[in-house]
Amino acid sequence: MMPIQRRNFKDVYPVSTSRKLGFGHIINSSIMLSNDQCQYFLFQLLRGLKYLHSAGILHRDLKPGNLLVNGKCDLKICDFGLARTNNAKGQFMTEYVVTRWYRAPELLLSCDNYGTSIDVWSVGCIFAELLGRKSIFPGTDCLNQLKLILNVLGTMSDDDLEFIGNMKARKYIKSLSYTAGIPLTRMYPQAHPLAIDLLQKMLVFDPSKRISVTEALEHPYMSVLYDPGANPPAQAPIDLDIDEKLGVEMIREMLWQEMLQYP
């Protein structure tokens, strides 16, 4: 299921085929990326995220620095320090997650009942950064972040604000000056039309209207790579509360034993 030719970076970028670097190094480099490469990077990210979501896991901190890539264009998701199970009973879900530039509107607006769509928004921001080679929403603070988002997406209708439970937050959004938004085709004129269409479906203000990871994988832009039969979901939810069940000393011992298996 990989009819594209993956470019090997080893001749143009100082990284071995086995060593992995943060994906931000690729985005900020002078390497020219083809549509096929952008497509393949996004596919790997979505495929990994689909598995996490099927296991009931929210990553909650997706950004280029938490993605690793090697000279063969293999991409891995890392740093699960802020990951939580989705809608776990009794678990406090805070908005103080996700690096600001990749933070979904529902988090910026202090919604505490968010779900997997926050990761989809982050993927959209990463994808936009991959296409434009710079951050799409480089906010200086939360309010500035919201303004930058609305400058691109345009002023929201009342229906698009229904998900905001905090009336003060909803009132603030309505108080902002009208903006027609900026077409993504103008921001990324060299991008494939299907890439723009998928990006638009990821960067949707209302989380209930945002595309899911599975729907993104089924999008025509991903059709040359995605095979549902080759990308099965997790067999069962993953329990992240191992620290409470095993204890610190047991976890240290398990990590040490695993480390001994590698040279």
Tab-separated table of N, CA and C in Angstrom, residues 26-187:
chain	number	residue	atom	x	y	z
A	26	ILE	N	12.783	18.822	9.813
A	26	ILE	CA	12.442	18.689	8.404
A	26	ILE	C	11.658	19.907	7.937
A	27	ILE	N	10.672	20.302	8.726
A	27	ILE	CA	9.829	21.446	8.359
A	27	ILE	C	10.666	22.712	8.201
A	28	ASN	N	11.621	22.912	9.114
A	28	ASN	CA	12.415	24.139	9.112
A	28	ASN	C	13.660	24.056	8.241
A	29	SER	N	13.864	22.927	7.580
A	29	SER	CA	15.029	22.780	6.728
A	29	SER	C	14.761	23.342	5.337
A	30	SER	N	15.781	23.324	4.504
A	30	SER	CA	15.644	23.806	3.121
A	30	SER	C	15.297	22.673	2.153
A	31	ILE	N	15.032	21.496	2.687
A	31	ILE	CA	14.699	20.346	1.846
A	31	ILE	C	13.386	20.598	1.120
A	32	MET	N	13.374	20.395	-0.175
A	32	MET	CA	12.153	20.504	-0.959
A	32	MET	C	11.333	19.229	-0.781
A	33	LEU	N	10.092	19.371	-0.387
A	33	LEU	CA	9.228	18.224	-0.165
A	33	LEU	C	8.186	18.122	-1.276
A	34	SER	N	8.049	16.941	-1.826
A	34	SER	CA	7.061	16.709	-2.875
A	34	SER	C	5.697	16.470	-2.240
A	35	ASN	N	4.651	16.496	-3.050
A	35	ASN	CA	3.311	16.185	-2.562
A	35	ASN	C	3.268	14.766	-2.014
A	36	ASP	N	3.959	13.828	-2.679
A	36	ASP	CA	3.983	12.443	-2.214
A	36	ASP	C	4.575	12.323	-0.819
A	37	GLN	N	5.621	13.090	-0.545
A	37	GLN	CA	6.241	13.040	0.773
A	37	GLN	C	5.325	13.632	1.840
A	38	CYS	N	4.708	14.769	1.535
A	38	CYS	CA	3.756	15.367	2.480
A	38	CYS	C	2.616	14.398	2.760
A	39	GLN	N	2.161	13.754	1.699
A	39	GLN	CA	1.080	12.784	1.796
A	39	GLN	C	1.481	11.613	2.704
A	40	TYR	N	2.695	11.130	2.513
A	40	TYR	CA	3.146	9.974	3.283
A	40	TYR	C	3.385	10.328	4.752
A	41	PHE	N	3.937	11.498	5.024
A	41	PHE	CA	4.109	11.936	6.412
A	41	PHE	C	2.750	12.035	7.112
A	42	LEU	N	1.793	12.664	6.442
A	42	LEU	CA	0.470	12.824	7.040
A	42	LEU	C	-0.189	11.474	7.258
A	43	PHE	N	-0.035	10.580	6.297
A	43	PHE	CA	-0.619	9.251	6.416
A	43	PHE	C	-0.097	8.524	7.652
A	44	GLN	N	1.202	8.561	7.865
A	44	GLN	CA	1.770	7.876	9.019
A	44	GLN	C	1.264	8.478	10.327
A	45	LEU	N	1.157	9.792	10.369
A	45	LEU	CA	0.664	10.459	11.570
A	45	LEU	C	-0.790	10.075	11.847
A	46	LEU	N	-1.617	10.097	10.826
A	46	LEU	CA	-3.028	9.744	10.991
A	46	LEU	C	-3.193	8.271	11.358
A	47	ARG	N	-2.391	7.418	10.746
A	47	ARG	CA	-2.479	5.984	11.025
A	47	ARG	C	-2.142	5.702	12.483
A	48	GLY	N	-1.075	6.333	12.983
A	48	GLY	CA	-0.719	6.153	14.389
A	48	GLY	C	-1.775	6.702	15.314
A	49	LEU	N	-2.335	7.850	14.946
A	49	LEU	CA	-3.349	8.486	15.782
A	49	LEU	C	-4.640	7.673	15.786
A	50	LYS	N	-4.957	7.051	14.656
A	50	LYS	CA	-6.147	6.199	14.608
A	50	LYS	C	-6.032	5.076	15.629
A	51	TYR	N	-4.859	4.474	15.716
A	51	TYR	CA	-4.665	3.384	16.673
A	51	TYR	C	-4.818	3.896	18.106
A	52	LEU	N	-4.222	5.060	18.390
A	52	LEU	CA	-4.330	5.623	19.737
A	52	LEU	C	-5.785	5.896	20.104
A	53	HIS	N	-6.520	6.527	19.196
A	53	HIS	CA	-7.913	6.855	19.477
A	53	HIS	C	-8.766	5.597	19.620
A	54	SER	N	-8.463	4.560	18.835
A	54	SER	CA	-9.221	3.318	18.956
A	54	SER	C	-8.956	2.633	20.295
A	55	ALA	N	-7.822	2.958	20.911
A	55	ALA	CA	-7.483	2.419	22.228
A	55	ALA	C	-7.958	3.340	23.348
A	56	GLY	N	-8.686	4.396	22.974
A	56	GLY	CA	-9.215	5.319	23.974
A	56	GLY	C	-8.205	6.314	24.496
A	57	ILE	N	-7.150	6.582	23.719
A	57	ILE	CA	-6.075	7.468	24.164
A	57	ILE	C	-6.117	8.797	23.407
A	58	LEU	N	-6.048	9.892	24.145
A	58	LEU	CA	-5.832	11.216	23.565
A	58	LEU	C	-4.357	11.558	23.781
A	59	HIS	N	-3.658	11.928	22.721
A	59	HIS	CA	-2.255	12.295	22.897
A	59	HIS	C	-2.129	13.624	23.634
A	60	ARG	N	-2.880	14.621	23.194
A	60	ARG	CA	-3.003	15.936	23.839
A	60	ARG	C	-1.773	16.836	23.726
A	61	ASP	N	-0.766	16.431	22.985
A	61	ASP	CA	0.378	17.329	22.797
A	61	ASP	C	1.068	17.062	21.464
A	62	LEU	N	0.275	16.920	20.415
A	62	LEU	CA	0.847	16.688	19.093
A	62	LEU	C	1.424	17.984	18.542
A	63	LYS	N	2.668	17.925	18.126
A	63	LYS	CA	3.373	19.057	17.534
A	63	LYS	C	4.592	18.493	16.813
A	64	PRO	N	5.228	19.256	15.933
A	64	PRO	CA	6.389	18.722	15.200
A	64	PRO	C	7.483	18.171	16.106
A	65	GLY	N	7.702	18.803	17.246
A	65	GLY	CA	8.743	18.346	18.153
A	65	GLY	C	8.461	17.005	18.790
A	66	ASN	N	7.194	16.568	18.760
A	66	ASN	CA	6.832	15.270	19.320
A	66	ASN	C	6.605	14.219	18.237
A	67	LEU	N	7.144	14.502	17.062
A	67	LEU	CA	7.141	13.527	15.972
A	67	LEU	C	8.582	13.284	15.575
A	68	LEU	N	8.956	12.029	15.418
A	68	LEU	CA	10.315	11.672	15.046
A	68	LEU	C	10.341	11.139	13.620
A	69	VAL	N	11.369	11.490	12.873
A	69	VAL	CA	11.494	11.032	11.497
A	69	VAL	C	12.951	10.659	11.225
A	70	ASN	N	13.151	9.627	10.407
A	70	ASN	CA	14.510	9.239	10.048
A	70	ASN	C	14.753	9.458	8.563
A	71	GLY	N	15.919	9.054	8.094
A	71	GLY	CA	16.301	9.295	6.708
A	71	GLY	C	15.465	8.553	5.694
A	72	LYS	N	14.688	7.571	6.133
A	72	LYS	CA	13.824	6.821	5.226
A	72	LYS	C	12.384	7.356	5.238
A	73	CYS	N	12.196	8.500	5.867
A	73	CYS	CA	10.874	9.134	5.973
A	73	CYS	C	9.928	8.379	6.897
A	74	ASP	N	10.466	7.510	7.753
A	74	ASP	CA	9.627	6.825	8.730
A	74	ASP	C	9.311	7.790	9.868
A	75	LEU	N	8.042	7.948	10.176
A	75	LEU	CA	7.605	8.903	11.189
A	75	LEU	C	7.005	8.167	12.374
A	76	LYS	N	7.352	8.609	13.579
A	76	LYS	CA	6.837	8.020	14.807
A	76	LYS	C	6.304	9.115	15.722
A	77	ILE	N	5.234	8.798	16.421
A	77	ILE	CA	4.676	9.705	17.428
A	77	ILE	C	5.365	9.403	18.756
A	78	CYS	N	5.789	10.448	19.470
A	78	CYS	CA	6.464	10.222	20.751
A	78	CYS	C	5.930	11.175	21.813
A	79	ASP	N	6.499	11.104	22.995
A	79	ASP	CA	6.185	11.944	24.160
A	79	ASP	C	4.712	11.857	24.544
A	80	PHE	N	4.398	10.848	25.335
A	80	PHE	CA	3.027	10.641	25.795
A	80	PHE	C	2.836	11.127	27.235
A	81	GLY	N	3.645	12.105	27.623
A	81	GLY	CA	3.569	12.607	28.987
A	81	GLY	C	2.252	13.258	29.335
A	82	LEU	N	1.543	13.806	28.346
A	82	LEU	CA	0.252	14.446	28.594
A	82	LEU	C	-0.920	13.592	28.107
A	83	ALA	N	-0.627	12.392	27.618
A	83	ALA	CA	-1.686	11.522	27.104
A	83	ALA	C	-2.618	11.090	28.229
A	84	ARG	N	-3.905	10.979	27.896
A	84	ARG	CA	-4.920	10.548	28.858
A	84	ARG	C	-5.921	9.654	28.145
A	85	THR	N	-6.611	8.827	28.928
A	85	THR	CA	-7.689	8.041	28.349
A	85	THR	C	-8.856	8.972	28.058
A	86	ASN	N	-9.595	8.679	27.016
A	86	ASN	CA	-10.689	9.535	26.569
A	86	ASN	C	-11.911	9.359	27.450
A	87	ASN	N	-12.327	10.463	28.088
A	87	ASN	CA	-13.546	10.481	28.903
A	87	ASN	C	-13.526	9.461	30.037
A	88	ALA	N	-12.366	9.299	30.640
A	88	ALA	CA	-12.284	8.377	31.772
A	88	ALA	C	-13.056	8.932	32.961
A	89	LYS	N	-13.771	8.061	33.648
A	89	LYS	CA	-14.586	8.510	34.776
A	89	LYS	C	-13.694	9.022	35.897
A	90	GLY	N	-14.080	10.171	36.425
A	90	GLY	CA	-13.346	10.731	37.543
A	90	GLY	C	-12.035	11.369	37.178
A	91	GLN	N	-11.723	11.422	35.896
A	91	GLN	CA	-10.440	11.987	35.482
A	91	GLN	C	-10.612	13.459	35.125
A	92	PHE	N	-9.791	14.283	35.707
A	92	PHE	CA	-9.871	15.717	35.445
A	92	PHE	C	-9.252	16.030	34.099
A	93	MET	N	-10.061	16.598	33.219
A	93	MET	CA	-9.581	16.950	31.889
A	93	MET	C	-9.346	18.458	31.856
A	94	THR	N	-8.107	18.858	31.763
A	94	THR	CA	-7.751	20.266	31.818
A	94	THR	C	-7.479	20.842	30.444
A	95	GLU	N	-7.703	22.159	30.309
A	95	GLU	CA	-7.385	22.808	29.040
A	95	GLU	C	-5.906	23.138	28.924
A	96	TYR	N	-5.137	22.982	30.008
A	96	TYR	CA	-3.720	23.337	29.973
A	96	TYR	C	-2.896	22.194	29.374
A	97	VAL	N	-3.224	21.879	28.133
A	97	VAL	CA	-2.514	20.844	27.393
A	97	VAL	C	-2.291	21.344	25.976
A	98	VAL	N	-1.417	20.691	25.279
A	98	VAL	CA	-1.084	21.006	23.895
A	98	VAL	C	-0.365	22.357	23.806
A	99	THR	N	0.801	22.345	23.213
A	99	THR	CA	1.523	23.590	22.979
A	99	THR	C	0.608	24.568	22.247
A	100	ARG	N	0.620	25.833	22.663
A	100	ARG	CA	-0.391	26.797	22.248
A	100	ARG	C	-0.641	26.842	20.743
A	101	TRP	N	0.391	26.825	19.946
A	101	TRP	CA	0.223	26.973	18.500
A	101	TRP	C	-0.585	25.843	17.884
A	102	TYR	N	-0.679	24.713	18.587
A	102	TYR	CA	-1.381	23.537	18.066
A	102	TYR	C	-2.631	23.216	18.883
A	103	ARG	N	-3.053	24.180	19.701
A	103	ARG	CA	-4.167	23.971	20.626
A	103	ARG	C	-5.501	24.273	19.962
A	104	ALA	N	-6.435	23.344	20.072
A	104	ALA	CA	-7.755	23.472	19.447
A	104	ALA	C	-8.570	24.587	20.100
A	105	PRO	N	-9.521	25.179	19.355
A	105	PRO	CA	-10.346	26.261	19.904
A	105	PRO	C	-11.063	25.884	21.192
A	106	GLU	N	-11.545	24.644	21.288
A	106	GLU	CA	-12.275	24.250	22.501
A	106	GLU	C	-11.388	24.275	23.729
A	107	LEU	N	-10.091	24.076	23.555
A	107	LEU	CA	-9.163	24.179	24.677
A	107	LEU	C	-8.878	25.630	25.013
A	108	LEU	N	-8.719	26.442	23.987
A	108	LEU	CA	-8.487	27.874	24.205
A	108	LEU	C	-9.673	28.529	24.888
A	109	LEU	N	-10.860	27.953	24.680
A	109	LEU	CA	-12.093	28.505	25.246
A	109	LEU	C	-12.501	27.801	26.538
A	110	SER	N	-11.569	27.058	27.123
A	110	SER	CA	-11.752	26.439	28.441
A	110	SER	C	-12.878	25.417	28.497
A	111	CYS	N	-13.121	24.715	27.398
A	111	CYS	CA	-14.090	23.619	27.416
A	111	CYS	C	-13.429	22.408	28.077
A	112	ASP	N	-14.106	21.800	29.035
A	112	ASP	CA	-13.486	20.686	29.763
A	112	ASP	C	-14.045	19.329	29.352
A	113	ASN	N	-14.862	19.291	28.306
A	113	ASN	CA	-15.439	18.020	27.857
A	113	ASN	C	-14.970	17.665	26.448
A	114	TYR	N	-13.714	17.972	26.187
A	114	TYR	CA	-13.181	17.746	24.852
A	114	TYR	C	-12.908	16.272	24.605
A	115	GLY	N	-12.699	15.925	23.322
A	115	GLY	CA	-12.439	14.538	22.957
A	115	GLY	C	-11.335	14.423	21.922
A	116	THR	N	-11.402	13.398	21.100
A	116	THR	CA	-10.347	13.087	20.144
A	116	THR	C	-10.140	14.177	19.097
A	117	SER	N	-11.139	15.031	18.911
A	117	SER	CA	-11.026	16.081	17.886
A	117	SER	C	-9.919	17.080	18.194
A	118	ILE	N	-9.471	17.154	19.461
A	118	ILE	CA	-8.373	18.088	19.761
A	118	ILE	C	-7.089	17.630	19.075
A	119	ASP	N	-6.904	16.312	18.979
A	119	ASP	CA	-5.719	15.792	18.286
A	119	ASP	C	-5.811	16.048	16.788
A	120	VAL	N	-7.029	15.975	16.238
A	120	VAL	CA	-7.218	16.222	14.807
A	120	VAL	C	-6.859	17.662	14.471
A	121	TRP	N	-7.255	18.591	15.326
A	121	TRP	CA	-6.900	19.997	15.108
A	121	TRP	C	-5.372	20.146	15.083
A	122	SER	N	-4.697	19.516	16.025
A	122	SER	CA	-3.235	19.601	16.081
A	122	SER	C	-2.615	19.042	14.810
A	123	VAL	N	-3.163	17.934	14.309
A	123	VAL	CA	-2.662	17.360	13.055
A	123	VAL	C	-2.853	18.352	11.918
A	124	GLY	N	-3.995	19.039	11.901
A	124	GLY	CA	-4.241	20.051	10.874
A	124	GLY	C	-3.207	21.167	10.921
A	125	CYS	N	-2.859	21.609	12.125
A	125	CYS	CA	-1.842	22.656	12.271
A	125	CYS	C	-0.477	22.169	11.798
A	126	ILE	N	-0.152	20.914	12.116
A	126	ILE	CA	1.120	20.334	11.671
A	126	ILE	C	1.143	20.202	10.153
A	127	PHE	N	0.031	19.758	9.575
A	127	PHE	CA	-0.057	19.598	8.132
A	127	PHE	C	0.094	20.949	7.432
A	128	ALA	N	-0.560	21.983	7.962
A	128	ALA	CA	-0.432	23.331	7.396
A	128	ALA	C	1.010	23.800	7.472
A	129	GLU	N	1.678	23.483	8.579
A	129	GLU	CA	3.077	23.875	8.750
A	129	GLU	C	3.975	23.128	7.764
A	130	LEU	N	3.604	21.896	7.467
A	130	LEU	CA	4.347	21.111	6.490
A	130	LEU	C	4.191	21.702	5.089
A	131	LEU	N	2.985	22.146	4.765
A	131	LEU	CA	2.716	22.720	3.445
A	131	LEU	C	3.350	24.100	3.278
A	132	GLY	N	3.299	24.909	4.329
A	132	GLY	CA	3.788	26.285	4.233
A	132	GLY	C	5.153	26.517	4.829
A	133	ARG	N	5.680	25.512	5.527
A	133	ARG	CA	7.003	25.554	6.164
A	133	ARG	C	7.097	26.631	7.245
A	134	LYS	N	5.955	26.965	7.827
A	134	LYS	CA	5.917	27.846	8.993
A	134	LYS	C	4.585	27.636	9.693
A	135	SER	N	4.530	27.995	10.968
A	135	SER	CA	3.319	27.788	11.751
A	135	SER	C	2.164	28.611	11.194
A	136	ILE	N	0.978	28.022	11.169
A	136	ILE	CA	-0.191	28.727	10.666
A	136	ILE	C	-0.793	29.651	11.718
A	137	PHE	N	-0.688	29.269	13.005
A	137	PHE	CA	-1.267	30.086	14.086
A	137	PHE	C	-0.232	30.313	15.193
A	138	PRO	N	0.777	31.158	14.974
A	138	PRO	CA	1.822	31.372	15.991
A	138	PRO	C	1.406	32.414	17.035
A	139	GLY	N	0.420	32.069	17.845
A	139	GLY	CA	-0.105	33.018	18.827
A	139	GLY	C	0.873	33.337	19.936
A	140	THR	N	0.794	34.557	20.442
A	140	THR	CA	1.655	34.988	21.538
A	140	THR	C	1.030	34.725	22.901
A	141	ASP	N	-0.298	34.547	22.931
A	141	ASP	CA	-1.029	34.175	24.131
A	141	ASP	C	-2.359	33.581	23.670
A	142	CYS	N	-3.178	33.131	24.601
A	142	CYS	CA	-4.410	32.435	24.227
A	142	CYS	C	-5.373	33.318	23.440
A	143	LEU	N	-5.533	34.571	23.846
A	143	LEU	CA	-6.449	35.461	23.136
A	143	LEU	C	-5.933	35.769	21.737
A	144	ASN	N	-4.630	36.009	21.639
A	144	ASN	CA	-4.037	36.248	20.335
A	144	ASN	C	-4.156	35.011	19.455
A	145	GLN	N	-4.040	33.831	20.076
A	145	GLN	CA	-4.184	32.575	19.336
A	145	GLN	C	-5.574	32.476	18.714
A	146	LEU	N	-6.595	32.798	19.486
A	146	LEU	CA	-7.968	32.769	18.978
A	146	LEU	C	-8.158	33.748	17.822
A	147	LYS	N	-7.590	34.934	17.960
A	147	LYS	CA	-7.715	35.939	16.902
A	147	LYS	C	-7.052	35.473	15.612
A	148	LEU	N	-5.882	34.846	15.733
A	148	LEU	CA	-5.197	34.350	14.544
A	148	LEU	C	-6.018	33.267	13.856
A	149	ILE	N	-6.634	32.405	14.651
A	149	ILE	CA	-7.473	31.336	14.092
A	149	ILE	C	-8.654	31.923	13.335
A	150	LEU	N	-9.325	32.901	13.953
A	150	LEU	CA	-10.504	33.503	13.318
A	150	LEU	C	-10.110	34.362	12.121
A	151	ASN	N	-8.917	34.924	12.131
A	151	ASN	CA	-8.454	35.686	10.965
A	151	ASN	C	-8.361	34.797	9.732
A	152	VAL	N	-8.028	33.529	9.951
A	152	VAL	CA	-7.915	32.582	8.833
A	152	VAL	C	-9.260	31.932	8.519
A	153	LEU	N	-9.949	31.449	9.559
A	153	LEU	CA	-11.206	30.730	9.333
A	153	LEU	C	-12.390	31.655	9.068
A	154	GLY	N	-12.277	32.894	9.523
A	154	GLY	CA	-13.380	33.836	9.359
A	154	GLY	C	-14.281	33.846	10.585
A	155	THR	N	-15.152	34.841	10.668
A	155	THR	CA	-16.078	34.971	11.788
A	155	THR	C	-17.038	33.791	11.828
A	156	MET	N	-17.259	33.256	13.028
A	156	MET	CA	-18.110	32.093	13.200
A	156	MET	C	-19.588	32.475	13.292
A	157	SER	N	-20.450	31.606	12.796
A	157	SER	CA	-21.894	31.790	12.938
A	157	SER	C	-22.305	31.375	14.346
A	158	ASP	N	-23.521	31.718	14.740
A	158	ASP	CA	-24.016	31.334	16.061
A	158	ASP	C	-24.016	29.822	16.228
A	159	ASP	N	-24.343	29.096	15.163
A	159	ASP	CA	-24.358	27.633	15.228
A	159	ASP	C	-22.972	27.076	15.541
A	160	ASP	N	-21.933	27.724	15.005
A	160	ASP	CA	-20.569	27.253	15.215
A	160	ASP	C	-20.062	27.534	16.625
A	161	LEU	N	-20.821	28.319	17.385
A	161	LEU	CA	-20.410	28.659	18.748
A	161	LEU	C	-21.227	27.927	19.799
A	162	GLU	N	-22.150	27.070	19.369
A	162	GLU	CA	-23.035	26.375	20.299
A	162	GLU	C	-22.277	25.476	21.274
A	163	PHE	N	-21.129	24.973	20.859
A	163	PHE	CA	-20.391	24.039	21.717
A	163	PHE	C	-19.732	24.736	22.900
A	164	ILE	N	-19.647	26.059	22.868
A	164	ILE	CA	-18.968	26.806	23.934
A	164	ILE	C	-19.920	26.958	25.119
A	165	GLY	N	-19.641	26.249	26.205
A	165	GLY	CA	-20.506	26.308	27.371
A	165	GLY	C	-20.295	27.557	28.213
A	166	ASN	N	-19.106	28.135	28.153
A	166	ASN	CA	-18.782	29.330	28.924
A	166	ASN	C	-19.347	30.551	28.211
A	167	MET	N	-20.328	31.176	28.819
A	167	MET	CA	-20.997	32.304	28.180
A	167	MET	C	-20.067	33.502	27.991
A	168	LYS	N	-19.136	33.684	28.916
A	168	LYS	CA	-18.185	34.790	28.774
A	168	LYS	C	-17.287	34.565	27.565
A	169	ALA	N	-16.869	33.329	27.381
A	169	ALA	CA	-16.024	32.999	26.238
A	169	ALA	C	-16.797	33.191	24.929
A	170	ARG	N	-18.053	32.762	24.916
A	170	ARG	CA	-18.867	32.918	23.712
A	170	ARG	C	-19.086	34.399	23.407
A	171	LYS	N	-19.318	35.187	24.446
A	171	LYS	CA	-19.523	36.621	24.271
A	171	LYS	C	-18.265	37.284	23.720
A	172	TYR	N	-17.101	36.834	24.191
A	172	TYR	CA	-15.838	37.404	23.704
A	172	TYR	C	-15.670	37.143	22.214
A	173	ILE	N	-15.945	35.925	21.787
A	173	ILE	CA	-15.816	35.587	20.369
A	173	ILE	C	-16.746	36.463	19.530
A	174	LYS	N	-17.963	36.657	20.013
A	174	LYS	CA	-18.927	37.469	19.265
A	174	LYS	C	-18.532	38.945	19.228
A	175	SER	N	-17.732	39.389	20.196
A	175	SER	CA	-17.345	40.799	20.266
A	175	SER	C	-16.238	41.157	19.279
A	176	LEU	N	-15.570	40.148	18.725
A	176	LEU	CA	-14.465	40.413	17.813
A	176	LEU	C	-14.976	40.953	16.476
A	177	SER	N	-14.181	41.767	15.846
A	177	SER	CA	-14.559	42.365	14.567
A	177	SER	C	-14.757	41.296	13.500
A	178	TYR	N	-15.682	41.563	12.595
A	178	TYR	CA	-15.971	40.615	11.518
A	178	TYR	C	-14.753	40.439	10.615
A	179	THR	N	-14.526	39.199	10.219
A	179	THR	CA	-13.467	38.912	9.255
A	179	THR	C	-13.957	37.835	8.302
A	180	ALA	N	-13.664	38.010	7.036
A	180	ALA	CA	-14.119	37.057	6.018
A	180	ALA	C	-13.245	35.814	5.972
A	181	GLY	N	-12.071	35.868	6.611
A	181	GLY	CA	-11.160	34.737	6.573
A	181	GLY	C	-10.214	34.805	5.387
A	182	ILE	N	-9.278	33.908	5.368
A	182	ILE	CA	-8.289	33.835	4.292
A	182	ILE	C	-8.378	32.451	3.652
A	183	PRO	N	-8.653	32.355	2.370
A	183	PRO	CA	-8.725	31.041	1.716
A	183	PRO	C	-7.401	30.294	1.850
A	184	LEU	N	-7.487	29.025	2.206
A	184	LEU	CA	-6.272	28.217	2.337
A	184	LEU	C	-5.572	28.046	0.995
A	185	THR	N	-6.330	28.150	-0.087
A	185	THR	CA	-5.712	28.063	-1.414
A	185	THR	C	-4.788	29.243	-1.666
A	186	ARG	N	-5.085	30.379	-1.039
A	186	ARG	CA	-4.215	31.550	-1.177
A	186	ARG	C	-2.986	31.398	-0.274
A	187	MET	N	-3.175	30.799	0.886
A	187	MET	CA	-2.064	30.623	1.816
A	187	MET	C	-1.090	29.563	1.326
